[in-house]
PDB file of C-alpha atoms and ligand atoms in Angstrom:
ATOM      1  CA  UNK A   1      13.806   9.457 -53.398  1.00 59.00           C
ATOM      2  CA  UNK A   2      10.768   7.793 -51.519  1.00 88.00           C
ATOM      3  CA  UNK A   3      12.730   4.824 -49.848  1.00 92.00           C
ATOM      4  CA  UNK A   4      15.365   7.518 -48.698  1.00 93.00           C
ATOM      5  CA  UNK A   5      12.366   9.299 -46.626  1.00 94.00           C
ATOM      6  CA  UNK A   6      10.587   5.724 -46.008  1.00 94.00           C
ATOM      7  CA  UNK A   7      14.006   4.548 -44.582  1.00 96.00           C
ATOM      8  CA  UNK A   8      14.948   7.844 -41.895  1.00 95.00           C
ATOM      9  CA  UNK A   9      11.117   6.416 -40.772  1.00 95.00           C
ATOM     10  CA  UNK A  10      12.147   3.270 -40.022  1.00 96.00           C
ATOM     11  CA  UNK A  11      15.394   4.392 -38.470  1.00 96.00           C
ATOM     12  CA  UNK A  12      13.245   6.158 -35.548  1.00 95.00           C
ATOM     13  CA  UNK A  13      11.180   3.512 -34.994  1.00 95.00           C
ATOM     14  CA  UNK A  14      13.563   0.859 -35.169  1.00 96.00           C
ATOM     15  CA  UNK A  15      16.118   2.732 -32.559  1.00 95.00           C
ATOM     16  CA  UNK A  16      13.156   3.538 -30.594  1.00 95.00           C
ATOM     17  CA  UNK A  17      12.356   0.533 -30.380  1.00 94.00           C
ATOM     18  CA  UNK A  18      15.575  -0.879 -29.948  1.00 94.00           C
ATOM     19  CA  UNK A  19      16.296   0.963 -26.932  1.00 93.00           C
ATOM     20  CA  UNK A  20      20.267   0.931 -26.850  1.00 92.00           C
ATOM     21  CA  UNK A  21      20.678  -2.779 -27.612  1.00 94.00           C
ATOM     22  CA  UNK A  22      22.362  -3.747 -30.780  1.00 95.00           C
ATOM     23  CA  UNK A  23      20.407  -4.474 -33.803  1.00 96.00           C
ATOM     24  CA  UNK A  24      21.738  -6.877 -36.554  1.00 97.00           C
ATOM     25  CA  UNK A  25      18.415  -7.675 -38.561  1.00 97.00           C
ATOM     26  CA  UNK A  26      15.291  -5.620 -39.409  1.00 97.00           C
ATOM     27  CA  UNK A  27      12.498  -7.274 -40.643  1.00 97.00           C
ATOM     28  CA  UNK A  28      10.013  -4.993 -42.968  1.00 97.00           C
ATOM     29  CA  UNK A  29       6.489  -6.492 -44.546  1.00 97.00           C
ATOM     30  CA  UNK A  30       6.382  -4.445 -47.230  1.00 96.00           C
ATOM     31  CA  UNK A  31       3.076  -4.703 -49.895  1.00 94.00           C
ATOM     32  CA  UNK A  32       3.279  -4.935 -53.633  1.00 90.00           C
ATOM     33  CA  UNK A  33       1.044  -2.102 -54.031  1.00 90.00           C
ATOM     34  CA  UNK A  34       3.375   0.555 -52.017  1.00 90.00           C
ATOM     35  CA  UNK A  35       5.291   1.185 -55.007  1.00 87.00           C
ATOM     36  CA  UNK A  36       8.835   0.614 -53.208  1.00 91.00           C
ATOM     37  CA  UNK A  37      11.693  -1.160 -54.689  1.00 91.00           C
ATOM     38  CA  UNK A  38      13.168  -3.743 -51.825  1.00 93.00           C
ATOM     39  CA  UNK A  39      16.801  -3.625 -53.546  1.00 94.00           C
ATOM     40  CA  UNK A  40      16.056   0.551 -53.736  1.00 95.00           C
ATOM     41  CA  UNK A  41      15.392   0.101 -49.836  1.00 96.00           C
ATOM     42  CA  UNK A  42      17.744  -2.251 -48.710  1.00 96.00           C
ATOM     43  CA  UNK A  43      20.387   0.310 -50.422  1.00 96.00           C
ATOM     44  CA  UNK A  44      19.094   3.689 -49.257  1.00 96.00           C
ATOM     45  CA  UNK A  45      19.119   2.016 -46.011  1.00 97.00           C
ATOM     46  CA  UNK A  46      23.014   1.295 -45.926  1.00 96.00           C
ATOM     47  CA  UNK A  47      23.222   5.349 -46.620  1.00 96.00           C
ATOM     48  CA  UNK A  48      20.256   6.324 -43.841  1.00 96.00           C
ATOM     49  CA  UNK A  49      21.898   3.875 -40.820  1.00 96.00           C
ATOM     50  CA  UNK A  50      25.380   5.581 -40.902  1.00 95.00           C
ATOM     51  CA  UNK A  51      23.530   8.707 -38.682  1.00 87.00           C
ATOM     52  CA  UNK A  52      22.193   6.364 -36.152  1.00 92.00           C
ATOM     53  CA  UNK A  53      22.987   3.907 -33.458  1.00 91.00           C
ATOM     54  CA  UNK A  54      21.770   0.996 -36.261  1.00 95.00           C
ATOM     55  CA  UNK A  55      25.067   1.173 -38.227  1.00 94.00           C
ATOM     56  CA  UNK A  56      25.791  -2.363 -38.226  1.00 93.00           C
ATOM     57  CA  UNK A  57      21.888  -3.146 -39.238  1.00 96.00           C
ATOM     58  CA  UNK A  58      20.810  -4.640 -42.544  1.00 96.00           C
ATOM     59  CA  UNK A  59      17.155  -4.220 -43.307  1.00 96.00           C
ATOM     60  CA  UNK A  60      15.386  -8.056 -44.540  1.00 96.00           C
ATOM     61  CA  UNK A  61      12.641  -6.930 -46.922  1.00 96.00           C
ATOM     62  CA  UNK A  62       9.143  -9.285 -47.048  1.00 96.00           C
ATOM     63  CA  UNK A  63       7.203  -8.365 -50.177  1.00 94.00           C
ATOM     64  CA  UNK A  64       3.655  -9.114 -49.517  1.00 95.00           C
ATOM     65  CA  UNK A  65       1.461 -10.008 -52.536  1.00 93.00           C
ATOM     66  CA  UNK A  66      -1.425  -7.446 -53.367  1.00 93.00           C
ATOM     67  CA  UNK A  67      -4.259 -10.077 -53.023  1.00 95.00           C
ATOM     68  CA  UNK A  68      -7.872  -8.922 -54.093  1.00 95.00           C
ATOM     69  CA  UNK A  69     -11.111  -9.665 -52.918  1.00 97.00           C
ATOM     70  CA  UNK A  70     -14.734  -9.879 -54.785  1.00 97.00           C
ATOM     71  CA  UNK A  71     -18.093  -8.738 -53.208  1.00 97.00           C
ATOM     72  CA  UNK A  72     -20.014 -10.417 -56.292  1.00 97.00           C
ATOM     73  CA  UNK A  73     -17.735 -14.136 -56.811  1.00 98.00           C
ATOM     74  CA  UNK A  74     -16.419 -14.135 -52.836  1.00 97.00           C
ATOM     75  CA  UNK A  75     -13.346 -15.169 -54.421  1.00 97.00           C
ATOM     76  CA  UNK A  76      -9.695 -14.198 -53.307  1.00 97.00           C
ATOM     77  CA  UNK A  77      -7.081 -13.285 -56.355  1.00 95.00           C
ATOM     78  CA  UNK A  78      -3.981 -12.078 -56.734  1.00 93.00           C
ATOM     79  CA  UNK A  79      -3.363  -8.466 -58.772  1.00 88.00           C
ATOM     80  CA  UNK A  80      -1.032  -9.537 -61.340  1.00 75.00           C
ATOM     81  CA  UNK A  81       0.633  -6.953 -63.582  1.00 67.00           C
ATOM     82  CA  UNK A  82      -0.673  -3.388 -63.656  1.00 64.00           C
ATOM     83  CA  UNK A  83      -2.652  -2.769 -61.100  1.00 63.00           C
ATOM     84  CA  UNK A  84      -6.157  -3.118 -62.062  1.00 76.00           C
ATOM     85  CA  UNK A  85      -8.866  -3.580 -59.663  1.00 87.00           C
ATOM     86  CA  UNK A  86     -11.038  -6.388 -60.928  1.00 92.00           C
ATOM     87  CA  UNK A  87     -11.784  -9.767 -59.972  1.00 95.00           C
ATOM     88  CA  UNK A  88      -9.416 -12.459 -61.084  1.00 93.00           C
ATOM     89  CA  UNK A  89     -11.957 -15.156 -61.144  1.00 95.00           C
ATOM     90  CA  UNK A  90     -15.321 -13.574 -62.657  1.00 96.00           C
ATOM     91  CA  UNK A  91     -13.825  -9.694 -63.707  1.00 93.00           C
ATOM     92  CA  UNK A  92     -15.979  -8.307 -61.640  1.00 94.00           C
ATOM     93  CA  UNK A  93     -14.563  -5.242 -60.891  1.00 93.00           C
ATOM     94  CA  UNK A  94     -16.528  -5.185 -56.872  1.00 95.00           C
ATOM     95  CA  UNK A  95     -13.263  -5.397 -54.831  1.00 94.00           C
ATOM     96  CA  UNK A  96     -11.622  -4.675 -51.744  1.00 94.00           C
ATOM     97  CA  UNK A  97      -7.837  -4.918 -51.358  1.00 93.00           C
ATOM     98  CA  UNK A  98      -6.850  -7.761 -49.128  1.00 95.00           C
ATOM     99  CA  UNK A  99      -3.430  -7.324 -48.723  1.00 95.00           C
ATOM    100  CA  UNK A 100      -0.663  -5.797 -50.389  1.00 93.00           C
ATOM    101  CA  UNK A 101      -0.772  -2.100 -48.851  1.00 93.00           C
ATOM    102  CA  UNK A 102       1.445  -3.013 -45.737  1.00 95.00           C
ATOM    103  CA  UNK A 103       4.297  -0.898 -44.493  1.00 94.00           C
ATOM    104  CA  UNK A 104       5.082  -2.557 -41.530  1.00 94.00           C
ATOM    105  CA  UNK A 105       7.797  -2.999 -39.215  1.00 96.00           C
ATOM    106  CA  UNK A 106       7.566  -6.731 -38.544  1.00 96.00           C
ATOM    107  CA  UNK A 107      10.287  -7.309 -36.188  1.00 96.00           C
ATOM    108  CA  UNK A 108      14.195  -6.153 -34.728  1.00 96.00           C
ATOM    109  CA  UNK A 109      16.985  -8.883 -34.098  1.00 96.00           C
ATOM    110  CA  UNK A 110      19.140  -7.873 -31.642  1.00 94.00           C
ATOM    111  CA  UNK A 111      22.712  -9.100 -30.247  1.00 91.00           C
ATOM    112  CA  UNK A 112      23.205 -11.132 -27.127  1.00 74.00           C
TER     113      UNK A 112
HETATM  114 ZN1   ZN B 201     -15.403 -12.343 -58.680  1.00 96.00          ZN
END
């Protein structure tokens, strides 16, 4: 399972960054377009933080939108549905991703 692997990833990072202190919250941007379930995460992550010094962790998942650009209208749309890389305002298909490809590791909440 992806999120299983994704989640022993974020378990390094976050203890690293953690450095001994307790962590209660992690906070994850996560795009649209990385193909990862937040409820699949959220519950691989209850498995992956038994091994580690984040037991008592829960992960809070931010789903950012996929958001396309166009080189030929300069207009900003969302992707809705399938994936399809064309602009939502004139369907031209000129485009660059704006956002929606993160994987990001926003932020830890620790105790005390
Ligand atoms: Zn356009």
């Amino acid at each position: 399972m992806h999120e299983l692997s994704l989640c022993r990833s974020i378990s390094v990072i976050a203890e690293r960054a953690a450095a001994g202190r307790e962590v209660t919250t992690i906070h994850l941007d996560v795009g649209e377009l990385r193909q990862v379930v937040p409820e699949t995460l959220t519950y691989c992550w209850t498995i992956v933080r038994e091994d580690t010094a984040l037991a008592d962790s829960v992960l809070c998942v931010n789903q950012i939108p996929a958001v396309i650009a166009c080189d030929d209208c300069q207009a900003q749309t969302r992707m809705r549905g399938i994936p399809i890389l064309v602009c939502g305002s004139c369907g031209s298909g000129h485009v660059a991703v704006v956002t929606g490809e993160e994987f990001l590791l926003r932020s830890l909440d620790v105790r005390g």
